[in-house]
PDB file of C-alpha atoms and ligand atoms in Angstrom:
ATOM      1  CA  MET U 843      64.826  26.880-184.798  1.00  0.00           C
ATOM      2  CA  LEU U 844      66.715  24.514-183.694  1.00  0.00           C
ATOM      3  CA  ASP U 845      67.874  23.402-179.729  1.00  0.00           C
ATOM      4  CA  GLY U 846      71.537  22.998-178.918  1.00  0.00           C
ATOM      5  CA  ILE U 847      74.008  23.293-176.503  1.00  0.00           C
ATOM      6  CA  ILE U 848      76.916  25.450-176.833  1.00  0.00           C
ATOM      7  CA  VAL U 849      80.170  23.146-176.497  1.00  0.00           C
ATOM      8  CA  LYS U 850      83.146  25.646-177.304  1.00  0.00           C
ATOM      9  CA  GLY U 851      83.386  29.518-177.828  1.00  0.00           C
ATOM     10  CA  ILE U 852      86.310  31.120-179.432  1.00  0.00           C
ATOM     11  CA  GLY U 853      86.538  34.414-180.707  1.00  0.00           C
ATOM     12  CA  GLY U 854      82.942  35.250-180.925  1.00  0.00           C
ATOM     13  CA  PHE U 855      81.926  32.175-182.458  1.00  0.00           C
ATOM     14  CA  TYR U 856      80.007  29.511-180.770  1.00  0.00           C
ATOM     15  CA  TYR U 857      80.220  25.964-181.624  1.00  0.00           C
ATOM     16  CA  ILE U 858      76.540  24.577-181.054  1.00  0.00           C
ATOM     17  CA  LYS U 859      75.780  20.938-180.653  1.00  0.00           C
ATOM     18  CA  THR U 860      72.566  20.319-182.315  1.00  0.00           C
ATOM     19  CA  GLU U 861      70.540  17.194-184.007  1.00  0.00           C
ATOM     20  CA  LEU U 862      71.998  17.923-187.092  1.00  0.00           C
ATOM     21  CA  GLY U 863      75.457  18.339-185.778  1.00  0.00           C
ATOM     22  CA  ILE U 864      77.773  20.932-184.409  1.00  0.00           C
ATOM     23  CA  VAL U 865      76.682  24.202-185.951  1.00  0.00           C
ATOM     24  CA  GLU U 866      79.140  27.289-186.178  1.00  0.00           C
ATOM     25  CA  ALA U 867      76.846  30.273-185.114  1.00  0.00           C
ATOM     26  CA  LYS U 868      77.606  34.185-183.988  1.00  0.00           C
ATOM     27  CA  ALA U 869      75.216  35.526-181.496  1.00  0.00           C
ATOM     28  CA  ARG U 870      72.890  38.045-182.366  1.00  0.00           C
ATOM     29  CA  GLY U 871      73.370  41.755-181.656  1.00  0.00           C
ATOM     30  CA  LYS U 872      70.472  41.731-178.935  1.00  0.00           C
ATOM     31  CA  PHE U 873      72.928  39.630-176.136  1.00  0.00           C
ATOM     32  CA  ARG U 874      75.414  42.505-176.467  1.00  0.00           C
ATOM     33  CA  SER U 875      72.943  45.199-175.816  1.00  0.00           C
ATOM     34  CA  ARG U 876      71.451  43.243-172.739  1.00  0.00           C
ATOM     35  CA  SER U 877      74.977  42.470-171.611  1.00  0.00           C
ATOM     36  CA  LEU U 878      74.313  38.794-171.685  1.00  0.00           C
ATOM     37  CA  THR U 879      77.263  36.867-172.724  1.00  0.00           C
ATOM     38  CA  PRO U 880      76.521  33.342-173.635  1.00  0.00           C
ATOM     39  CA  ILE U 881      78.799  30.562-172.189  1.00  0.00           C
ATOM     40  CA  VAL U 882      79.551  27.198-172.704  1.00  0.00           C
ATOM     41  CA  GLY U 883      76.581  24.684-171.379  1.00  0.00           C
ATOM     42  CA  ASP U 884      74.047  26.991-172.225  1.00  0.00           C
ATOM     43  CA  LYS U 885      70.766  25.534-173.938  1.00  0.00           C
ATOM     44  CA  VAL U 886      70.124  27.789-176.950  1.00  0.00           C
ATOM     45  CA  LYS U 887      67.831  28.633-179.880  1.00  0.00           C
ATOM     46  CA  VAL U 888      69.938  28.423-183.141  1.00  0.00           C
ATOM     47  CA  SER U 889      68.590  29.253-186.415  1.00  0.00           C
ATOM     48  CA  ILE U 890      70.614  27.981-189.570  1.00  0.00           C
ATOM     49  CA  VAL U 891      71.721  30.454-192.071  1.00  0.00           C
ATOM     50  CA  ASP U 892      73.933  28.267-194.400  1.00  0.00           C
ATOM     51  CA  GLU U 893      73.045  24.296-194.247  1.00  0.00           C
ATOM     52  CA  ALA U 894      75.745  23.221-196.286  1.00  0.00           C
ATOM     53  CA  GLU U 895      78.223  24.612-193.907  1.00  0.00           C
ATOM     54  CA  LEU U 896      76.296  24.269-190.782  1.00  0.00           C
ATOM     55  CA  LYS U 897      76.765  27.762-190.045  1.00  0.00           C
ATOM     56  CA  GLY U 898      73.914  29.279-187.913  1.00  0.00           C
ATOM     57  CA  SER U 899      72.762  32.273-185.683  1.00  0.00           C
ATOM     58  CA  LEU U 900      72.768  31.983-181.809  1.00  0.00           C
ATOM     59  CA  ASP U 901      69.080  33.302-181.198  1.00  0.00           C
ATOM     60  CA  GLU U 902      68.179  32.778-177.807  1.00  0.00           C
ATOM     61  CA  ILE U 903      70.026  31.938-174.549  1.00  0.00           C
ATOM     62  CA  LEU U 904      67.455  29.526-172.468  1.00  0.00           C
ATOM     63  CA  PRO U 905      67.334  30.275-168.632  1.00  0.00           C
ATOM     64  CA  ARG U 906      70.078  28.858-166.695  1.00  0.00           C
ATOM     65  CA  LYS U 907      69.960  26.567-163.730  1.00  0.00           C
ATOM     66  CA  ASN U 908      73.229  28.123-162.814  1.00  0.00           C
ATOM     67  CA  SER U 909      76.445  29.691-163.786  1.00  0.00           C
ATOM     68  CA  PHE U 910      80.204  30.491-162.870  1.00  0.00           C
ATOM     69  CA  ILE U 911      82.169  33.151-163.711  1.00  0.00           C
ATOM     70  CA  ARG U 912      85.458  31.039-162.772  1.00  0.00           C
ATOM     71  CA  PRO U 913      85.401  28.039-164.793  1.00  0.00           C
ATOM     72  CA  PRO U 914      82.922  30.094-167.282  1.00  0.00           C
ATOM     73  CA  VAL U 915      80.296  27.095-167.501  1.00  0.00           C
ATOM     74  CA  ALA U 916      76.513  27.020-167.149  1.00  0.00           C
ATOM     75  CA  ASN U 917      74.061  24.251-166.224  1.00  0.00           C
ATOM     76  CA  LEU U 918      76.163  22.084-164.057  1.00  0.00           C
ATOM     77  CA  ASP U 919      75.201  19.238-161.835  1.00  0.00           C
ATOM     78  CA  GLN U 920      78.043  19.114-160.305  1.00  0.00           C
ATOM     79  CA  ILE U 921      81.787  20.005-159.900  1.00  0.00           C
ATOM     80  CA  ILE U 922      85.317  17.940-159.850  1.00  0.00           C
ATOM     81  CA  ILE U 923      87.949  20.104-157.956  1.00  0.00           C
ATOM     82  CA  THR U 924      91.152  18.564-158.942  1.00  0.00           C
ATOM     83  CA  PHE U 925      94.474  18.953-157.934  1.00  0.00           C
ATOM     84  CA  ALA U 926      97.777  16.922-157.875  1.00  0.00           C
ATOM     85  CA  ALA U 927      99.143  15.390-155.125  1.00  0.00           C
ATOM     86  CA  LYS U 928     102.430  16.832-156.080  1.00  0.00           C
ATOM     87  CA  ASP U 929     104.119  18.635-159.044  1.00  0.00           C
ATOM     88  CA  PRO U 930     102.412  21.386-158.874  1.00  0.00           C
ATOM     89  CA  GLU U 931     102.025  21.594-155.207  1.00  0.00           C
ATOM     90  CA  PRO U 932      98.451  21.804-154.458  1.00  0.00           C
ATOM     91  CA  ASN U 933      96.784  24.995-153.673  1.00  0.00           C
ATOM     92  CA  LEU U 934      94.098  24.039-150.896  1.00  0.00           C
ATOM     93  CA  ARG U 935      93.147  28.092-150.737  1.00  0.00           C
ATOM     94  CA  LEU U 936      92.183  27.250-154.100  1.00  0.00           C
ATOM     95  CA  VAL U 937      90.164  23.705-153.839  1.00  0.00           C
ATOM     96  CA  ASP U 938      88.451  25.480-150.806  1.00  0.00           C
ATOM     97  CA  LYS U 939      87.257  28.833-152.367  1.00  0.00           C
ATOM     98  CA  LEU U 940      86.080  26.513-155.386  1.00  0.00           C
ATOM     99  CA  SER U 941      84.233  24.163-152.960  1.00  0.00           C
ATOM    100  CA  VAL U 942      82.593  26.989-151.336  1.00  0.00           C
ATOM    101  CA  THR U 943      81.393  28.874-154.358  1.00  0.00           C
ATOM    102  CA  ALA U 944      79.624  25.264-155.307  1.00  0.00           C
ATOM    103  CA  LEU U 945      78.062  24.882-152.533  1.00  0.00           C
ATOM    104  CA  ALA U 946      76.660  28.476-152.372  1.00  0.00           C
ATOM    105  CA  ALA U 947      75.062  27.813-155.984  1.00  0.00           C
ATOM    106  CA  ASP U 948      73.785  24.652-154.939  1.00  0.00           C
ATOM    107  CA  VAL U 949      76.302  22.851-156.879  1.00  0.00           C
ATOM    108  CA  SER U 950      77.597  19.173-155.399  1.00  0.00           C
ATOM    109  CA  CYS U 951      81.186  19.173-154.913  1.00  0.00           C
ATOM    110  CA  ALA U 952      83.936  16.404-154.970  1.00  0.00           C
ATOM    111  CA  VAL U 953      87.794  16.408-154.881  1.00  0.00           C
ATOM    112  CA  CYS U 954      89.789  14.500-157.552  1.00  0.00           C
ATOM    113  CA  ILE U 955      93.644  13.776-156.273  1.00  0.00           C
ATOM    114  CA  ASN U 956      95.345  13.449-158.938  1.00  0.00           C
ATOM    115  CA  LYS U 957      98.987  12.085-159.991  1.00  0.00           C
ATOM    116  CA  THR U 958      99.088   9.613-156.914  1.00  0.00           C
ATOM    117  CA  ASP U 959     101.652   7.418-158.793  1.00  0.00           C
ATOM    118  CA  ILE U 960     104.288  10.344-158.066  1.00  0.00           C
ATOM    119  CA  ALA U 961     103.263  10.948-154.455  1.00  0.00           C
ATOM    120  CA  PRO U 962     101.232   7.886-152.840  1.00  0.00           C
ATOM    121  CA  LYS U 963     101.597   9.500-149.252  1.00  0.00           C
ATOM    122  CA  GLU U 964     100.763  12.831-149.641  1.00  0.00           C
ATOM    123  CA  ALA U 965      98.275  11.936-151.926  1.00  0.00           C
ATOM    124  CA  GLN U 966      96.663   9.869-148.950  1.00  0.00           C
ATOM    125  CA  GLN U 967      97.020  12.817-146.607  1.00  0.00           C
ATOM    126  CA  LEU U 968      95.161  14.963-148.563  1.00  0.00           C
ATOM    127  CA  ALA U 969      92.482  12.814-148.930  1.00  0.00           C
ATOM    128  CA  GLU U 970      91.933  12.640-145.092  1.00  0.00           C
ATOM    129  CA  ILE U 971      91.372  16.306-144.938  1.00  0.00           C
ATOM    130  CA  TYR U 972      88.684  15.867-147.731  1.00  0.00           C
ATOM    131  CA  ARG U 973      87.257  12.872-146.570  1.00  0.00           C
ATOM    132  CA  GLN U 974      86.304  15.139-143.277  1.00  0.00           C
ATOM    133  CA  THR U 975      84.438  17.449-145.577  1.00  0.00           C
ATOM    134  CA  GLY U 976      81.645  14.136-146.881  1.00  0.00           C
ATOM    135  CA  PHE U 977      82.559  15.421-150.463  1.00  0.00           C
ATOM    136  CA  ALA U 978      83.471  12.042-152.287  1.00  0.00           C
ATOM    137  CA  VAL U 979      87.051  11.811-152.876  1.00  0.00           C
ATOM    138  CA  ILE U 980      88.636  10.077-155.709  1.00  0.00           C
ATOM    139  CA  LEU U 981      92.158   9.212-155.646  1.00  0.00           C
ATOM    140  CA  SER U 982      93.699   9.212-159.200  1.00  0.00           C
ATOM    141  CA  SER U 983      96.269   8.789-161.637  1.00  0.00           C
ATOM    142  CA  SER U 984      96.240   9.268-165.475  1.00  0.00           C
ATOM    143  CA  GLU U 985      99.064   6.841-165.735  1.00  0.00           C
ATOM    144  CA  THR U 986      98.145   4.315-163.586  1.00  0.00           C
ATOM    145  CA  GLY U 987      94.545   4.357-164.389  1.00  0.00           C
ATOM    146  CA  GLU U 988      93.651   4.328-160.755  1.00  0.00           C
ATOM    147  CA  GLY U 989      90.147   5.829-159.984  1.00  0.00           C
ATOM    148  CA  LYS U 990      89.319   5.469-163.421  1.00  0.00           C
ATOM    149  CA  GLU U 991      86.029   3.390-162.462  1.00  0.00           C
ATOM    150  CA  GLU U 992      85.269   5.638-159.731  1.00  0.00           C
ATOM    151  CA  LEU U 993      85.145   8.728-161.550  1.00  0.00           C
ATOM    152  CA  LYS U 994      83.184   6.876-164.666  1.00  0.00           C
ATOM    153  CA  GLU U 995      80.383   6.165-161.878  1.00  0.00           C
ATOM    154  CA  LEU U 996      80.157   9.568-160.473  1.00  0.00           C
ATOM    155  CA  LEU U 997      80.129  11.391-164.225  1.00  0.00           C
ATOM    156  CA  LYS U 998      77.681   9.067-165.331  1.00  0.00           C
ATOM    157  CA  ASP U 999      74.308  10.898-166.923  1.00  0.00           C
ATOM    158  CA  LYS U1000      75.242  14.137-164.758  1.00  0.00           C
ATOM    159  CA  VAL U1001      76.837  17.518-166.365  1.00  0.00           C
ATOM    160  CA  THR U1002      80.390  17.887-164.591  1.00  0.00           C
ATOM    161  CA  ALA U1003      82.692  20.639-164.552  1.00  0.00           C
ATOM    162  CA  PHE U1004      86.776  19.439-164.124  1.00  0.00           C
ATOM    163  CA  ALA U1005      88.401  23.036-162.704  1.00  0.00           C
ATOM    164  CA  GLY U1006      91.702  23.178-160.924  1.00  0.00           C
ATOM    165  CA  ASN U1007      94.957  24.779-161.155  1.00  0.00           C
ATOM    166  CA  SER U1008      96.827  24.553-164.660  1.00  0.00           C
ATOM    167  CA  GLY U1009      99.146  21.214-164.728  1.00  0.00           C
ATOM    168  CA  VAL U1010      96.821  19.136-162.458  1.00  0.00           C
ATOM    169  CA  GLY U1011      95.670  16.835-164.958  1.00  0.00           C
ATOM    170  CA  LYS U1012      92.402  17.815-165.913  1.00  0.00           C
ATOM    171  CA  SER U1013      92.457  17.530-169.719  1.00  0.00           C
ATOM    172  CA  SER U1014      94.669  13.872-169.000  1.00  0.00           C
ATOM    173  CA  ILE U1015      91.752  12.455-166.651  1.00  0.00           C
ATOM    174  CA  LEU U1016      89.117  13.063-169.359  1.00  0.00           C
ATOM    175  CA  ASN U1017      91.158  11.657-172.318  1.00  0.00           C
ATOM    176  CA  SER U1018      91.184   8.606-169.976  1.00  0.00           C
ATOM    177  CA  LEU U1019      87.740   8.561-169.525  1.00  0.00           C
ATOM    178  CA  ILE U1020      86.924   8.867-172.652  1.00  0.00           C
ATOM    179  CA  GLY U1021      89.541   6.412-174.090  1.00  0.00           C
ATOM    180  CA  ASP U1022      90.773   8.785-176.542  1.00  0.00           C
ATOM    181  CA  GLU U1023      93.152  11.822-176.641  1.00  0.00           C
ATOM    182  CA  GLN U1024      90.805  14.436-177.681  1.00  0.00           C
ATOM    183  CA  MET U1025      91.992  17.076-175.328  1.00  0.00           C
ATOM    184  CA  GLU U1026      95.326  18.505-175.717  1.00  0.00           C
ATOM    185  CA  THR U1027      97.469  17.953-172.676  1.00  0.00           C
ATOM    186  CA  GLY U1028     100.760  19.590-171.952  1.00  0.00           C
ATOM    187  CA  THR U1029     104.186  19.099-170.093  1.00  0.00           C
ATOM    188  CA  ILE U1030     104.556  21.301-166.560  1.00  0.00           C
ATOM    189  CA  SER U1031     107.681  23.641-166.667  1.00  0.00           C
ATOM    190  CA  ASP U1032     110.655  21.619-165.331  1.00  0.00           C
ATOM    191  CA  LYS U1033     111.994  24.301-162.539  1.00  0.00           C
ATOM    192  CA  ILE U1034     108.821  25.736-160.873  1.00  0.00           C
ATOM    193  CA  LYS U1035     106.751  22.622-161.717  1.00  0.00           C
ATOM    194  CA  ARG U1036     104.117  24.658-162.668  1.00  0.00           C
ATOM    195  CA  GLY U1037     101.308  24.075-165.722  1.00  0.00           C
ATOM    196  CA  LYS U1038     101.909  25.988-168.835  1.00  0.00           C
ATOM    197  CA  HIS U1039      97.954  26.539-169.473  1.00  0.00           C
ATOM    198  CA  THR U1040      97.653  24.035-172.029  1.00  0.00           C
ATOM    199  CA  THR U1041      93.710  24.224-172.005  1.00  0.00           C
ATOM    200  CA  ARG U1042      92.441  27.771-173.197  1.00  0.00           C
ATOM    201  CA  HIS U1043      88.923  27.601-173.408  1.00  0.00           C
ATOM    202  CA  VAL U1044      86.354  25.513-171.885  1.00  0.00           C
ATOM    203  CA  GLU U1045      85.173  22.733-173.569  1.00  0.00           C
ATOM    204  CA  LEU U1046      82.061  20.550-173.161  1.00  0.00           C
ATOM    205  CA  LEU U1047      82.472  16.598-174.260  1.00  0.00           C
ATOM    206  CA  GLU U1048      79.666  14.193-174.374  1.00  0.00           C
ATOM    207  CA  LEU U1049      80.699  10.996-172.400  1.00  0.00           C
ATOM    208  CA  PRO U1050      80.714   7.283-174.114  1.00  0.00           C
ATOM    209  CA  PHE U1051      78.760   5.983-170.991  1.00  0.00           C
ATOM    210  CA  GLY U1052      76.381   8.847-170.391  1.00  0.00           C
ATOM    211  CA  GLY U1053      76.398  12.776-169.286  1.00  0.00           C
ATOM    212  CA  TYR U1054      78.688  15.478-170.143  1.00  0.00           C
ATOM    213  CA  ALA U1055      82.268  16.753-168.932  1.00  0.00           C
ATOM    214  CA  PHE U1056      83.605  20.396-169.089  1.00  0.00           C
ATOM    215  CA  ASP U1057      87.324  20.420-169.101  1.00  0.00           C
ATOM    216  CA  THR U1058      88.444  23.964-168.277  1.00  0.00           C
ATOM    217  CA  PRO U1059      91.656  26.154-168.069  1.00  0.00           C
ATOM    218  CA  GLY U1060      93.726  26.025-165.324  1.00  0.00           C
ATOM    219  CA  PHE U1061      93.494  29.306-162.921  1.00  0.00           C
ATOM    220  CA  SER U1062      95.305  29.862-159.439  1.00  0.00           C
ATOM    221  CA  SER U1063      93.548  32.558-158.307  1.00  0.00           C
ATOM    222  CA  PHE U1064      90.089  33.724-157.797  1.00  0.00           C
ATOM    223  CA  GLU U1065      87.713  35.595-155.161  1.00  0.00           C
ATOM    224  CA  VAL U1066      84.875  34.493-153.765  1.00  0.00           C
ATOM    225  CA  GLU U1067      81.614  36.900-154.340  1.00  0.00           C
ATOM    226  CA  GLY U1068      78.387  37.427-153.355  1.00  0.00           C
ATOM    227  CA  LEU U1069      78.530  35.868-149.880  1.00  0.00           C
ATOM    228  CA  ARG U1070      78.115  37.310-146.397  1.00  0.00           C
ATOM    229  CA  ALA U1071      80.932  36.445-143.665  1.00  0.00           C
ATOM    230  CA  ALA U1072      78.272  35.196-141.872  1.00  0.00           C
ATOM    231  CA  ASP U1073      76.974  32.404-143.971  1.00  0.00           C
ATOM    232  CA  LEU U1074      80.256  31.016-144.647  1.00  0.00           C
ATOM    233  CA  GLU U1075      80.001  28.450-141.964  1.00  0.00           C
ATOM    234  CA  ASN U1076      77.033  27.070-144.170  1.00  0.00           C
ATOM    235  CA  TYR U1077      79.424  26.418-146.731  1.00  0.00           C
ATOM    236  CA  PHE U1078      82.094  24.266-144.784  1.00  0.00           C
ATOM    237  CA  PRO U1079      79.823  20.887-144.239  1.00  0.00           C
ATOM    238  CA  GLU U1080      81.837  19.604-141.620  1.00  0.00           C
ATOM    239  CA  PHE U1081      81.183  22.612-139.473  1.00  0.00           C
ATOM    240  CA  SER U1082      77.386  21.513-139.192  1.00  0.00           C
ATOM    241  CA  PRO U1083      77.044  19.142-136.553  1.00  0.00           C
ATOM    242  CA  TYR U1084      78.632  22.049-134.190  1.00  0.00           C
ATOM    243  CA  LEU U1085      76.529  24.930-135.490  1.00  0.00           C
ATOM    244  CA  GLY U1086      74.018  25.986-133.209  1.00  0.00           C
ATOM    245  CA  GLY U1087      75.948  25.046-130.089  1.00  0.00           C
ATOM    246  CA  CYS U1088      78.189  28.000-129.710  1.00  0.00           C
ATOM    247  CA  ARG U1089      78.051  30.197-126.570  1.00  0.00           C
ATOM    248  CA  PHE U1090      77.320  33.620-128.646  1.00  0.00           C
ATOM    249  CA  ALA U1091      74.647  34.026-131.403  1.00  0.00           C
ATOM    250  CA  GLY U1092      76.344  35.187-134.551  1.00  0.00           C
ATOM    251  CA  CYS U1093      79.870  33.370-133.131  1.00  0.00           C
ATOM    252  CA  ALA U1094      82.226  33.624-135.951  1.00  0.00           C
ATOM    253  CA  HIS U1095      84.095  30.448-134.815  1.00  0.00           C
ATOM    254  CA  ILE U1096      87.482  32.420-134.132  1.00  0.00           C
ATOM    255  CA  ASN U1097      88.256  34.445-131.323  1.00  0.00           C
ATOM    256  CA  GLU U1098      85.197  33.624-129.041  1.00  0.00           C
ATOM    257  CA  PRO U1099      84.987  31.445-126.166  1.00  0.00           C
ATOM    258  CA  ASP U1100      82.704  28.263-125.837  1.00  0.00           C
ATOM    259  CA  CYS U1101      82.793  27.223-129.534  1.00  0.00           C
ATOM    260  CA  PRO U1102      82.146  23.975-130.410  1.00  0.00           C
ATOM    261  CA  VAL U1103      83.581  24.481-133.752  1.00  0.00           C
ATOM    262  CA  LYS U1104      86.943  25.390-132.166  1.00  0.00           C
ATOM    263  CA  ASP U1105      86.621  21.800-129.877  1.00  0.00           C
ATOM    264  CA  ALA U1106      86.264  20.089-132.873  1.00  0.00           C
ATOM    265  CA  LEU U1107      88.995  21.449-134.507  1.00  0.00           C
ATOM    266  CA  SER U1108      91.252  20.836-131.405  1.00  0.00           C
ATOM    267  CA  GLU U1109      89.992  16.953-131.546  1.00  0.00           C
ATOM    268  CA  ARG U1110      90.849  16.935-135.054  1.00  0.00           C
ATOM    269  CA  LYS U1111      87.356  16.612-136.209  1.00  0.00           C
ATOM    270  CA  ILE U1112      87.848  19.681-138.605  1.00  0.00           C
ATOM    271  CA  SER U1113      91.045  19.936-140.093  1.00  0.00           C
ATOM    272  CA  GLN U1114      93.335  22.351-139.504  1.00  0.00           C
ATOM    273  CA  SER U1115      93.396  23.084-143.367  1.00  0.00           C
ATOM    274  CA  ARG U1116      90.409  23.589-144.058  1.00  0.00           C
ATOM    275  CA  TYR U1117      89.687  25.764-140.859  1.00  0.00           C
ATOM    276  CA  GLU U1118      92.689  27.694-142.077  1.00  0.00           C
ATOM    277  CA  SER U1119      90.924  28.678-145.280  1.00  0.00           C
ATOM    278  CA  TYR U1120      87.368  29.743-143.553  1.00  0.00           C
ATOM    279  CA  ILE U1121      89.204  32.165-141.516  1.00  0.00           C
ATOM    280  CA  GLU U1122      90.930  33.646-144.914  1.00  0.00           C
ATOM    281  CA  LEU U1123      87.875  33.945-146.534  1.00  0.00           C
ATOM    282  CA  TYR U1124      86.067  34.859-143.384  1.00  0.00           C
ATOM    283  CA  ASP U1125      88.402  38.169-143.281  1.00  0.00           C
ATOM    284  CA  THR U1126      88.347  38.531-146.784  1.00  0.00           C
ATOM    285  CA  LEU U1127      84.240  38.859-146.999  1.00  0.00           C
ATOM    286  CA  LYS U1128      84.393  40.655-144.076  1.00  0.00           C
ATOM    287  CA  GLN U1129      86.419  43.447-145.396  1.00  0.00           C
ATOM    288  CA  VAL U1130      84.459  43.562-148.560  1.00  0.00           C
ATOM    289  CA  LYS U1131      81.396  44.341-146.761  1.00  0.00           C
ATOM    290  CA  GLU U1132      82.816  46.836-144.930  1.00  0.00           C
ATOM    291  CA  TRP U1133      84.410  48.597-147.557  1.00  0.00           C
ATOM    292  CA  MET U1134      80.837  48.616-149.334  1.00  0.00           C
ATOM    293  CA  LYS U1135      79.178  50.394-146.321  1.00  0.00           C
TER     294      LYS U1135
HETATM  295  N1  GTP L2274     102.583  11.493-163.064  1.00  0.00           N
HETATM  296  C1  GTP L2274     101.631  11.798-163.808  1.00  0.00           C
HETATM  297  N2  GTP L2274     101.288  12.809-164.396  1.00  0.00           N
HETATM  298  C2  GTP L2274     100.252  13.069-164.750  1.00  0.00           C
HETATM  299  C3  GTP L2274      98.819  12.741-164.286  1.00  0.00           C
HETATM  300  N3  GTP L2274      97.948  13.195-164.797  1.00  0.00           N
HETATM  301  C4  GTP L2274      98.460  14.233-165.803  1.00  0.00           C
HETATM  302  N4  GTP L2274     100.129  14.349-165.900  1.00  0.00           N
HETATM  303  C5  GTP L2274     100.734  14.845-166.285  1.00  0.00           C
HETATM  304  O1  GTP L2274     100.874  16.277-166.085  1.00  0.00           O
HETATM  305  C6  GTP L2274     100.798  17.473-166.882  1.00  0.00           C
HETATM  306  C7  GTP L2274      99.318  18.226-167.234  1.00  0.00           C
HETATM  307  O2  GTP L2274      98.674  17.548-167.421  1.00  0.00           O
HETATM  308  P1  GTP L2274      97.583  18.274-168.109  1.00  0.00           P
HETATM  309  O3  GTP L2274      95.895  17.091-168.348  1.00  0.00           O
HETATM  310  O4  GTP L2274      97.984  18.723-169.756  1.00  0.00           O
HETATM  311  O5  GTP L2274      96.792  19.470-166.870  1.00  0.00           O
HETATM  312  P2  GTP L2274      95.510  19.861-167.287  1.00  0.00           P
HETATM  313  O6  GTP L2274      95.243  20.626-165.622  1.00  0.00           O
HETATM  314  O7  GTP L2274      94.673  19.872-168.216  1.00  0.00           O
HETATM  315  O8  GTP L2274      96.335  21.626-167.366  1.00  0.00           O
HETATM  316  P3  GTP L2274      95.840  22.853-168.181  1.00  0.00           P
HETATM  317  O9  GTP L2274      95.109  22.318-168.876  1.00  0.00           O
HETATM  318  O10 GTP L2274      97.109  24.035-168.266  1.00  0.00           O
HETATM  319  O11 GTP L2274      95.115  23.914-167.306  1.00  0.00           O
HETATM  320  C8  GTP L2274     101.078  16.254-168.528  1.00  0.00           C
HETATM  321  O12 GTP L2274     102.508  16.600-168.554  1.00  0.00           O
HETATM  322  C9  GTP L2274     100.542  15.067-168.119  1.00  0.00           C
HETATM  323  O13 GTP L2274     100.961  13.981-168.505  1.00  0.00           O
HETATM  324  C10 GTP L2274      99.576  11.555-163.402  1.00  0.00           C
HETATM  325  O14 GTP L2274      98.101  10.824-163.123  1.00  0.00           O
HETATM  326  N5  GTP L2274     100.160  10.849-162.988  1.00  0.00           N
HETATM  327 MG1   MG L2275      93.828  20.531-169.901  1.00  0.00          MG
HETATM  328 ZN1   ZN L2276      81.231  29.072-132.461  1.00  0.00          ZN
END
């Protein structure tokens, strides 16, 4: 048996990078019976069935360091939440849900604000919001090459997923980093300025300067799951200097008096946009819990 890593999966076939090259394999039936689905990024054991054609069978999935449903990837070191300063309009609720999901899984987050060439002022304002979080913030343009060196430094020797809405430029950024048009890119629609879901499958790429990166399909909504509303405050790192200083134990930082988190909001040390994401997520998580009772 060979060790490998799944770099792509389409229609029940998995493409597994091994020392012999890319092996095309089907998963053995036992995964289905244990309802374990292989996903891109999985470290696996594969046996070769046809040596000439490099066909094989995926026999075993090694334990995962972490895994995500959206985007469907495994064994990440970090996630780069990517959005455009303009075209498509940034969806900051989505950005903040992704960052909460990543931090809750103990995966570090960075934010990449792309298309600075068409909206430099908006890009700066958005960067301000995210600098307060402590996440690395990268301003980039795959047109001008801005941010490329910073991204390379961030990605080097790590396993990184690019995630975010369709049309923001995830595949374009990756192409510019690897210096090759390996990933297909698509235009955005003229009228509504929305992406066209060009990338259909997750793909794991080896980077020429060390490390791996996932290109992932864009998505515009998803639900944060498996978190308690009361724990949400821990996944907004900019709240952390103020936690523990509230008058009420179990303060949700929404309607309670004497709350230093709300004070920080009025002093603009916490951004209005991030706080709105917090409230929206808090309410959703609270409802889930009540519905489950
Ligand atoms: N002006 C400008 N256009 C960009 C930039 N980056 C990407 N684009 C354009 O934006 C469109 C979408 O780019 P993609 O790379 O396909 O976007 P994506 O995030 O991979 O989209 P999906 O695969 O659909 O999720 C293309 O027309 C790109 O040429 C940029 O920095 N500036
Ligand atoms: Mg793409
Ligand atoms: Zn409070």
